[in-house]
PDB file of C-alpha atoms (C1' of nucleotides) in Angstrom:
ATOM      1  CA  MET A   1      95.214 130.111 100.408  1.00  0.00           C
ATOM      2  CA  ASP A   2      98.307 132.038 101.308  1.00  0.00           C
ATOM      3  CA  GLN A   3     101.087 130.663 103.335  1.00  0.00           C
ATOM      4  CA  ALA A   4     103.281 133.062 105.203  1.00  0.00           C
ATOM      5  CA  VAL A   5     106.308 133.108 107.345  1.00  0.00           C
ATOM      6  CA  LEU A   6     105.362 132.927 110.977  1.00  0.00           C
ATOM      7  CA  GLY A   7     108.224 131.526 112.946  1.00  0.00           C
ATOM      8  CA  SER A   8     110.434 128.486 113.029  1.00  0.00           C
ATOM      9  CA  GLN A   9     107.737 126.473 114.719  1.00  0.00           C
ATOM     10  CA  ALA A  10     104.600 127.257 112.877  1.00  0.00           C
ATOM     11  CA  TYR A  11     102.930 127.852 109.629  1.00  0.00           C
ATOM     12  CA  LEU A  12     100.215 130.311 109.329  1.00  0.00           C
ATOM     13  CA  TYR A  13      97.550 129.770 106.824  1.00  0.00           C
ATOM     14  CA  ALA A  14      95.118 132.462 106.200  1.00  0.00           C
ATOM     15  CA  THR A  15      92.407 133.302 103.839  1.00  0.00           C
ATOM     16  CA  GLN A  16      92.057 136.896 103.071  1.00  0.00           C
ATOM     17  CA  THR A  17      88.396 136.441 102.415  1.00  0.00           C
ATOM     18  CA  HIS A  18      87.667 135.195 105.925  1.00  0.00           C
ATOM     19  CA  ASN A  19      90.305 137.333 107.535  1.00  0.00           C
ATOM     20  CA  GLN A  20      91.269 134.416 109.750  1.00  0.00           C
ATOM     21  CA  CYS A  21      94.340 132.399 110.353  1.00  0.00           C
ATOM     22  CA  ILE A  22      95.098 128.917 111.527  1.00  0.00           C
ATOM     23  CA  ILE A  23      98.413 128.218 113.124  1.00  0.00           C
ATOM     24  CA  VAL A  24      99.800 124.734 113.010  1.00  0.00           C
ATOM     25  CA  ASN A  25     102.802 123.456 114.914  1.00  0.00           C
ATOM     26  CA  GLN A  26     105.817 123.079 112.750  1.00  0.00           C
ATOM     27  CA  ILE A  27     106.278 119.992 110.712  1.00  0.00           C
ATOM     28  CA  ASP A  28     109.778 118.718 111.334  1.00  0.00           C
ATOM     29  CA  GLY A  29     112.062 119.497 108.480  1.00  0.00           C
ATOM     30  CA  ALA A  30     109.743 122.006 107.000  1.00  0.00           C
ATOM     31  CA  PRO A  31     110.840 122.979 103.542  1.00  0.00           C
ATOM     32  CA  SER A  32     113.350 125.725 103.362  1.00  0.00           C
ATOM     33  CA  GLY A  33     115.032 127.479 100.553  1.00  0.00           C
ATOM     34  CA  ASP A  34     118.423 125.883 100.986  1.00  0.00           C
ATOM     35  CA  GLY A  35     117.317 122.903 103.059  1.00  0.00           C
ATOM     36  CA  SER A  36     119.163 124.026 106.155  1.00  0.00           C
ATOM     37  CA  LYS A  37     116.996 125.880 108.631  1.00  0.00           C
ATOM     38  CA  PRO A  38     113.246 125.569 108.598  1.00  0.00           C
ATOM     39  CA  VAL A  39     111.626 128.290 106.587  1.00  0.00           C
ATOM     40  CA  LYS A  40     110.117 131.055 108.608  1.00  0.00           C
ATOM     41  CA  ARG A  41     106.819 131.706 106.999  1.00  0.00           C
ATOM     42  CA  ARG A  42     104.830 134.612 108.050  1.00  0.00           C
ATOM     43  CA  ARG A  43     101.611 136.054 107.039  1.00  0.00           C
ATOM     44  CA  LYS A  44     100.199 139.088 108.576  1.00  0.00           C
ATOM     45  CA  ARG A  45      96.758 138.863 110.030  1.00  0.00           C
ATOM     46  CA  ARG A  46      94.488 141.824 109.968  1.00  0.00           C
ATOM     47  CA  SER A  47      92.843 142.802 113.164  1.00  0.00           C
ATOM     48  CA  LYS A  48      89.372 144.226 113.231  1.00  0.00           C
ATOM     49  CA  GLY A  49      89.255 147.489 111.406  1.00  0.00           C
ATOM     50  CA  SER A  50      92.914 147.358 110.610  1.00  0.00           C
ATOM     51  CA  SER A  51      94.148 148.354 107.240  1.00  0.00           C
ATOM     52  CA  ALA A  52      97.628 146.985 107.761  1.00  0.00           C
ATOM     53  CA  THR A  53      99.460 145.999 104.667  1.00  0.00           C
ATOM     54  CA  ASN A  54     102.905 144.616 103.863  1.00  0.00           C
ATOM     55  CA  GLY A  55     105.616 146.839 105.236  1.00  0.00           C
ATOM     56  CA  GLU A  56     103.483 148.383 107.926  1.00  0.00           C
ATOM     57  CA  ASP A  57     103.976 148.146 111.619  1.00  0.00           C
ATOM     58  CA  VAL A  58     106.042 145.002 111.973  1.00  0.00           C
ATOM     59  CA  ALA A  59     105.598 144.798 115.699  1.00  0.00           C
ATOM     60  CA  ALA A  60     101.853 144.902 115.337  1.00  0.00           C
ATOM     61  CA  ILE A  61     102.005 142.194 112.738  1.00  0.00           C
ATOM     62  CA  GLY A  62     104.176 140.092 115.004  1.00  0.00           C
ATOM     63  CA  ARG A  63     101.598 140.417 117.738  1.00  0.00           C
ATOM     64  CA  MET A  64      98.968 139.228 115.337  1.00  0.00           C
ATOM     65  CA  LEU A  65     100.936 136.137 114.453  1.00  0.00           C
ATOM     66  CA  ARG A  66     101.010 133.919 117.451  1.00  0.00           C
ATOM     67  CA  LYS A  67      99.315 131.233 119.381  1.00  0.00           C
ATOM     68  CA  ARG A  68     100.717 127.861 118.899  1.00  0.00           C
ATOM     69  CA  LYS A  69      98.816 125.854 121.426  1.00  0.00           C
ATOM     70  CA  LEU A  70     101.039 123.275 123.029  1.00  0.00           C
ATOM     71  CA  THR A  71      99.987 119.656 123.065  1.00  0.00           C
ATOM     72  CA  ASP A  72      99.120 117.868 126.313  1.00  0.00           C
ATOM     73  CA  GLU A  73     102.337 115.921 126.133  1.00  0.00           C
ATOM     74  CA  GLN A  74     104.401 119.069 125.679  1.00  0.00           C
ATOM     75  CA  MET A  75     102.573 120.701 128.557  1.00  0.00           C
ATOM     76  CA  ASN A  76     103.135 117.721 130.835  1.00  0.00           C
ATOM     77  CA  MET A  77     106.822 117.616 130.047  1.00  0.00           C
ATOM     78  CA  LEU A  78     107.180 121.345 130.611  1.00  0.00           C
ATOM     79  CA  GLU A  79     105.301 121.117 133.899  1.00  0.00           C
ATOM     80  CA  TYR A  80     107.494 118.254 134.995  1.00  0.00           C
ATOM     81  CA  SER A  81     110.560 120.239 134.079  1.00  0.00           C
ATOM     82  CA  PHE A  82     109.260 123.309 135.873  1.00  0.00           C
ATOM     83  CA  GLU A  83     108.666 121.317 139.045  1.00  0.00           C
ATOM     84  CA  ASN A  84     112.299 120.308 139.070  1.00  0.00           C
ATOM     85  CA  GLU A  85     113.647 123.784 138.489  1.00  0.00           C
ATOM     86  CA  HIS A  86     111.892 127.095 137.904  1.00  0.00           C
ATOM     87  CA  LYS A  87     114.865 128.735 136.255  1.00  0.00           C
ATOM     88  CA  LEU A  88     116.024 127.859 132.808  1.00  0.00           C
ATOM     89  CA  GLU A  89     119.669 127.828 131.817  1.00  0.00           C
ATOM     90  CA  SER A  90     120.338 127.953 128.127  1.00  0.00           C
ATOM     91  CA  GLY A  91     121.605 124.358 127.949  1.00  0.00           C
ATOM     92  CA  ARG A  92     118.471 123.060 129.591  1.00  0.00           C
ATOM     93  CA  LYS A  93     116.307 125.232 127.401  1.00  0.00           C
ATOM     94  CA  GLU A  94     117.897 123.839 124.263  1.00  0.00           C
ATOM     95  CA  LYS A  95     117.526 120.299 125.546  1.00  0.00           C
ATOM     96  CA  ILE A  96     113.842 120.698 126.405  1.00  0.00           C
ATOM     97  CA  ALA A  97     113.169 122.409 123.112  1.00  0.00           C
ATOM     98  CA  ARG A  98     114.865 119.570 121.223  1.00  0.00           C
ATOM     99  CA  GLU A  99     112.991 116.897 123.155  1.00  0.00           C
ATOM    100  CA  LEU A 100     109.618 118.544 122.657  1.00  0.00           C
ATOM    101  CA  GLY A 101     110.177 119.745 119.123  1.00  0.00           C
ATOM    102  CA  LEU A 102     109.676 123.336 120.123  1.00  0.00           C
ATOM    103  CA  ASP A 103     111.514 126.552 119.468  1.00  0.00           C
ATOM    104  CA  PRO A 104     113.863 127.411 122.383  1.00  0.00           C
ATOM    105  CA  ARG A 105     112.186 130.794 122.423  1.00  0.00           C
ATOM    106  CA  GLN A 106     108.838 129.056 123.003  1.00  0.00           C
ATOM    107  CA  VAL A 107     110.306 127.140 125.928  1.00  0.00           C
ATOM    108  CA  ALA A 108     111.732 130.336 127.389  1.00  0.00           C
ATOM    109  CA  VAL A 109     108.415 132.138 127.026  1.00  0.00           C
ATOM    110  CA  TRP A 110     106.542 129.208 128.522  1.00  0.00           C
ATOM    111  CA  PHE A 111     108.822 129.274 131.573  1.00  0.00           C
ATOM    112  CA  GLN A 112     108.430 133.026 131.913  1.00  0.00           C
ATOM    113  CA  ASN A 113     104.669 132.738 131.882  1.00  0.00           C
ATOM    114  CA  ARG A 114     104.719 129.725 134.178  1.00  0.00           C
ATOM    115  CA  ARG A 115     106.842 131.603 136.689  1.00  0.00           C
ATOM    116  CA  ALA A 116     104.397 134.487 136.556  1.00  0.00           C
ATOM    117  CA  ARG A 117     101.467 132.126 137.191  1.00  0.00           C
ATOM    118  CA  TRP A 118     103.355 130.477 140.016  1.00  0.00           C
ATOM    119  CA  LYS A 119     104.104 133.841 141.562  1.00  0.00           C
ATOM    120  CA  ASN A 120     100.465 134.893 141.325  1.00  0.00           C
ATOM    121  CA  LYS A 121      99.386 131.684 142.974  1.00  0.00           C
ATOM    122  CA  LYS A 122     101.872 132.192 145.768  1.00  0.00           C
ATOM    123  CA  LEU A 123     100.621 135.733 146.269  1.00  0.00           C
ATOM    124  CA  GLU A 124      97.047 134.510 146.437  1.00  0.00           C
ATOM    125  CA  GLU A 125      97.985 131.888 148.997  1.00  0.00           C
ATOM    126  CA  GLU A 126      99.880 134.428 151.029  1.00  0.00           C
ATOM    127  CA  TYR A 127      96.938 136.805 150.882  1.00  0.00           C
ATOM    128  CA  ALA A 128      94.519 134.095 152.029  1.00  0.00           C
ATOM    129  CA  LYS A 129      96.819 133.209 154.901  1.00  0.00           C
ATOM    130  CA  LEU A 130      97.188 136.809 156.034  1.00  0.00           C
ATOM    131  CA  LYS A 131      93.463 137.402 155.723  1.00  0.00           C
ATOM    132  CA  SER A 132      92.741 134.385 157.857  1.00  0.00           C
ATOM    133  CA  GLN A 133      95.184 135.627 160.498  1.00  0.00           C
ATOM    134  CA  TYR A 134      93.630 139.077 160.364  1.00  0.00           C
ATOM    135  CA  ASP A 135      90.120 137.642 160.800  1.00  0.00           C
ATOM    136  CA  THR A 136      91.263 135.615 163.795  1.00  0.00           C
ATOM    137  CA  ILE A 137      92.801 138.682 165.410  1.00  0.00           C
ATOM    138  CA  LEU A 138      89.664 140.698 164.692  1.00  0.00           C
ATOM    139  CA  LEU A 139      87.564 138.051 166.373  1.00  0.00           C
ATOM    140  CA  GLY A 140      89.872 138.062 169.379  1.00  0.00           C
ATOM    141  CA  GLN A 141      89.635 141.823 169.557  1.00  0.00           C
ATOM    142  CA  CYS A 142      85.835 141.703 169.596  1.00  0.00           C
ATOM    143  CA  HIS A 143      85.950 139.124 172.334  1.00  0.00           C
ATOM    144  CA  LEU A 144      88.339 141.215 174.416  1.00  0.00           C
ATOM    145  CA  GLU A 145      86.312 144.358 173.893  1.00  0.00           C
ATOM    146  CA  SER A 146      83.195 142.619 175.167  1.00  0.00           C
ATOM    147  CA  GLN A 147      85.182 141.407 178.163  1.00  0.00           C
ATOM    148  CA  VAL A 148      86.397 144.931 178.855  1.00  0.00           C
ATOM    149  CA  LEU A 149      82.810 146.138 178.741  1.00  0.00           C
ATOM    150  CA  LYS A 150      81.677 143.466 181.142  1.00  0.00           C
ATOM    151  CA  LEU A 151      84.547 144.086 183.526  1.00  0.00           C
ATOM    152  CA  THR A 152      83.996 147.829 183.415  1.00  0.00           C
ATOM    153  CA  GLU A 153      80.404 147.245 184.423  1.00  0.00           C
ATOM    154  CA  GLN A 154      81.486 144.984 187.270  1.00  0.00           C
ATOM    155  CA  LEU A 155      84.015 147.548 188.394  1.00  0.00           C
ATOM    156  CA  SER A 156      81.432 150.272 188.439  1.00  0.00           C
ATOM    157  CA  GLU A 157      79.072 148.113 190.460  1.00  0.00           C
ATOM    158  CA  ALA A 158      81.822 147.198 192.897  1.00  0.00           C
ATOM    159  CA  GLN A 159      82.805 150.823 193.346  1.00  0.00           C
ATOM    160  CA  SER A 160      79.221 151.749 194.011  1.00  0.00           C
ATOM    161  CA  GLU A 161      78.964 148.969 196.578  1.00  0.00           C
ATOM    162  CA  ILE A 162      82.158 150.123 198.262  1.00  0.00           C
ATOM    163  CA  ARG A 163      80.781 153.622 198.458  1.00  0.00           C
ATOM    164  CA  LYS A 164      77.549 152.444 200.057  1.00  0.00           C
ATOM    165  CA  LEU A 165      79.333 150.246 202.559  1.00  0.00           C
ATOM    166  CA  SER A 166      81.757 153.005 203.435  1.00  0.00           C
ATOM    167  CA  GLU A 167      78.893 155.336 204.076  1.00  0.00           C
ATOM    168  CA  ARG A 168      77.207 152.719 206.234  1.00  0.00           C
ATOM    169  CA  LEU A 169      80.409 152.132 208.117  1.00  0.00           C
ATOM    170  CA  VAL A 170      80.893 155.784 208.799  1.00  0.00           C
ATOM    171  CA  GLN A 171      77.289 156.047 209.959  1.00  0.00           C
ATOM    172  CA  GLU A 172      77.573 153.005 212.232  1.00  0.00           C
ATOM    173  CA  THR A 173      80.895 154.200 213.600  1.00  0.00           C
ATOM    174  CA  SER A 174      79.492 157.534 214.627  1.00  0.00           C
ATOM    175  CA  THR A 175      76.442 155.857 216.202  1.00  0.00           C
ATOM    176  CA  ASN A 176      78.527 153.284 218.044  1.00  0.00           C
ATOM    177  CA  SER A 177      81.030 155.798 219.358  1.00  0.00           C
ATOM    178  CA  SER A 178      78.249 157.570 221.204  1.00  0.00           C
ATOM    179  CA  SER A 179      76.122 154.593 222.401  1.00  0.00           C
ATOM    180  CA  SER A 180      78.506 151.660 222.738  1.00  0.00           C
ATOM    181  CA  SER A 181      81.939 150.861 224.011  1.00  0.00           C
ATOM    182  CA  LEU A 182      82.543 148.269 221.323  1.00  0.00           C
ATOM    183  CA  SER A 183      85.296 149.109 218.965  1.00  0.00           C
ATOM    184  CA  VAL A 184      84.809 149.621 215.286  1.00  0.00           C
ATOM    185  CA  GLU A 185      86.985 146.584 214.572  1.00  0.00           C
ATOM    186  CA  ALA A 186      84.708 144.328 216.558  1.00  0.00           C
ATOM    187  CA  ASN A 187      81.709 145.269 214.426  1.00  0.00           C
ATOM    188  CA  TYR A 188      83.589 145.175 211.172  1.00  0.00           C
ATOM    189  CA  THR A 189      82.017 142.933 208.549  1.00  0.00           C
ATOM    190  CA  PRO A 190      84.292 141.977 205.663  1.00  0.00           C
ATOM    191  CA  ILE A 191      83.091 143.345 202.383  1.00  0.00           C
ATOM    192  CA  GLU A 192      82.207 140.712 199.850  1.00  0.00           C
ATOM    193  CA  PHE A 193      82.688 141.448 196.197  1.00  0.00           C
ATOM    194  CA  GLU A 194      81.248 139.708 193.218  1.00  0.00           C
ATOM    195  CA  PHE A 195      84.727 138.918 192.113  1.00  0.00           C
ATOM    196  CA  GLY A 196      87.920 138.457 194.009  1.00  0.00           C
ATOM    197  CA  PRO A 197      91.537 137.494 193.631  1.00  0.00           C
ATOM    198  CA  ASP A 198      90.590 133.991 192.575  1.00  0.00           C
ATOM    199  CA  THR A 199      88.457 135.226 189.755  1.00  0.00           C
ATOM    200  CA  ASN A 200      89.519 133.802 186.461  1.00  0.00           C
ATOM    201  CA  TYR A 201      89.903 136.889 184.312  1.00  0.00           C
ATOM    202  CA  ASN A 202      90.512 134.838 181.241  1.00  0.00           C
ATOM    203  CA  ILE A 203      92.852 137.407 179.854  1.00  0.00           C
ATOM    204  CA  PRO A 204      95.870 136.104 177.970  1.00  0.00           C
ATOM    205  CA  PHE A 205      99.222 137.067 179.397  1.00  0.00           C
ATOM    206  CA  TYR A 206     100.224 139.051 176.343  1.00  0.00           C
ATOM    207  CA  MET A 207      97.215 141.283 176.856  1.00  0.00           C
ATOM    208  CA  MET A 208      98.394 142.257 180.352  1.00  0.00           C
ATOM    209  CA  ASP A 209      99.813 145.659 179.645  1.00  0.00           C
ATOM    210  CA  ASN A 210     101.063 148.092 182.270  1.00  0.00           C
ATOM    211  CA  ASP A 211      97.629 149.491 183.029  1.00  0.00           C
ATOM    212  CA  TYR A 212      96.232 146.068 183.437  1.00  0.00           C
ATOM    213  CA  LEU A 213      99.058 144.974 185.764  1.00  0.00           C
ATOM    214  CA  GLN A 214      98.735 148.152 187.802  1.00  0.00           C
ATOM    215  CA  ASN A 215      95.054 147.450 188.250  1.00  0.00           C
ATOM    216  CA  MET A 216      95.880 143.922 189.319  1.00  0.00           C
ATOM    217  CA  GLU A 217      98.255 145.319 191.921  1.00  0.00           C
ATOM    218  CA  TYR A 218      95.528 147.646 193.069  1.00  0.00           C
ATOM    219  CA  TRP A 219      93.043 144.837 193.544  1.00  0.00           C
ATOM    220  CA  ASP A 220      95.618 142.520 195.075  1.00  0.00           C
ATOM    221  CA  GLY A 221      96.494 145.217 197.571  1.00  0.00           C
ATOM    222  CA  LEU A 222      92.874 145.564 198.479  1.00  0.00           C
ATOM    223  CA  TYR A 223      92.579 141.898 199.390  1.00  0.00           C
ATOM    224  CA  VAL A 224      95.811 141.531 201.321  1.00  0.00           C
TER     225      VAL A 224
ATOM    226  C1'  DT B   1      75.111 130.627 118.260  1.00  0.00           C
ATOM    227  C1'  DT B   2      76.834 134.304 120.609  1.00  0.00           C
ATOM    228  C1'  DG B   3      78.488 137.188 124.141  1.00  0.00           C
ATOM    229  C1'  DT B   4      81.585 137.290 127.899  1.00  0.00           C
ATOM    230  C1'  DG B   5      85.054 136.057 131.186  1.00  0.00           C
ATOM    231  C1'  DT B   6      89.333 133.390 131.896  1.00  0.00           C
ATOM    232  C1'  DT B   7      93.548 131.151 130.484  1.00  0.00           C
ATOM    233  C1'  DT B   8      97.393 130.667 127.504  1.00  0.00           C
ATOM    234  C1'  DT B   9     100.917 132.110 124.298  1.00  0.00           C
ATOM    235  C1'  DA B  10     103.755 135.753 122.791  1.00  0.00           C
ATOM    236  C1'  DC B  11     106.049 140.114 122.712  1.00  0.00           C
ATOM    237  C1'  DG B  12     108.209 144.735 123.970  1.00  0.00           C
ATOM    238  C1'  DA B  13     110.211 147.498 127.479  1.00  0.00           C
ATOM    239  C1'  DC B  14     113.107 147.672 130.986  1.00  0.00           C
ATOM    240  C1'  DC B  15     116.319 145.796 134.601  1.00  0.00           C
ATOM    241  C1'  DT B  16     120.166 143.013 136.530  1.00  0.00           C
ATOM    242  C1'  DC B  17     124.117 140.275 136.314  1.00  0.00           C
ATOM    243  C1'  DC B  18     128.389 138.636 134.433  1.00  0.00           C
TER     244       DC B  18
ATOM    245  C1'  DG C   1     126.841 144.248 125.413  1.00  0.00           C
ATOM    246  C1'  DG C   2     124.392 139.987 125.645  1.00  0.00           C
ATOM    247  C1'  DA C   3     121.550 136.701 128.098  1.00  0.00           C
ATOM    248  C1'  DG C   4     117.929 136.008 130.843  1.00  0.00           C
ATOM    249  C1'  DG C   5     114.845 137.913 134.322  1.00  0.00           C
ATOM    250  C1'  DT C   6     110.168 140.508 135.480  1.00  0.00           C
ATOM    251  C1'  DC C   7     106.168 143.229 134.264  1.00  0.00           C
ATOM    252  C1'  DG C   8     102.392 144.719 131.546  1.00  0.00           C
ATOM    253  C1'  DT C   9      99.651 143.773 127.844  1.00  0.00           C
ATOM    254  C1'  DA C  10      97.639 141.964 123.263  1.00  0.00           C
ATOM    255  C1'  DA C  11      95.160 138.581 121.286  1.00  0.00           C
ATOM    256  C1'  DA C  12      94.113 133.611 120.365  1.00  0.00           C
ATOM    257  C1'  DA C  13      92.059 129.719 122.565  1.00  0.00           C
ATOM    258  C1'  DC C  14      88.871 128.024 125.541  1.00  0.00           C
ATOM    259  C1'  DA C  15      84.799 127.521 128.816  1.00  0.00           C
ATOM    260  C1'  DC C  16      80.295 128.366 129.698  1.00  0.00           C
ATOM    261  C1'  DA C  17      75.898 130.644 130.476  1.00  0.00           C
ATOM    262  C1'  DA C  18      71.921 132.514 128.108  1.00  0.00           C
TER     263       DA C  18
END
DNA sequence: TTGTGTTTTACGACCTCC
DNA sequence: GGAGGTCGTAAAACACAA
């Protein structure tokens, strides 16, 4: 089995025969050449169909060497820390890294990713909220449109009734003027509509635009 | 067991701020 | 110019249905 430099926090063991690697969190005080800093051991992992060898694309190799799954305890501590403050000053980063036995870089990356997840979640929540508002408005619009339809029908009927009554009035007036001395006013019968000034239109105030208000004035004038 | 979709860890590129 | 941020993405780890 080969052992290769991976990073300050992990060893990578790989078998060339299986073309696999296992990454293990760093053992504190991992052996180093001079005993100072932990040895960075890295071994390149071959991806499918890759013919990478030593000295080839370092960036690609770096990408292949990763994944140090954090323990539950580390995760909990990081989450707790994130709840307190989403940003990470260098002092705090060092402190967290020390306490959890992680590389400061790992802590920084974890916070970056956590912020991204948090942002996504916020966006999803915002989207759900806006969608709900939109649906409510859509429903209101449908309701109002059906009301408009109904009222338009009523208006048409009322206009037709007015026309008929006017015609009748004209007819009666001409008949009466020749056969009776009674005045038109005396025979006048008030016109009854299906709806009047007391009708509850059920239209919210904010929907009362200029046209609507003008129509109201028109109908109010008619009933004065 | 395996194929597939999702989540997590890590990195490079680029940007902003001091 | 360096530190730390976001964004996009690769790939390991994981979950789960078939």
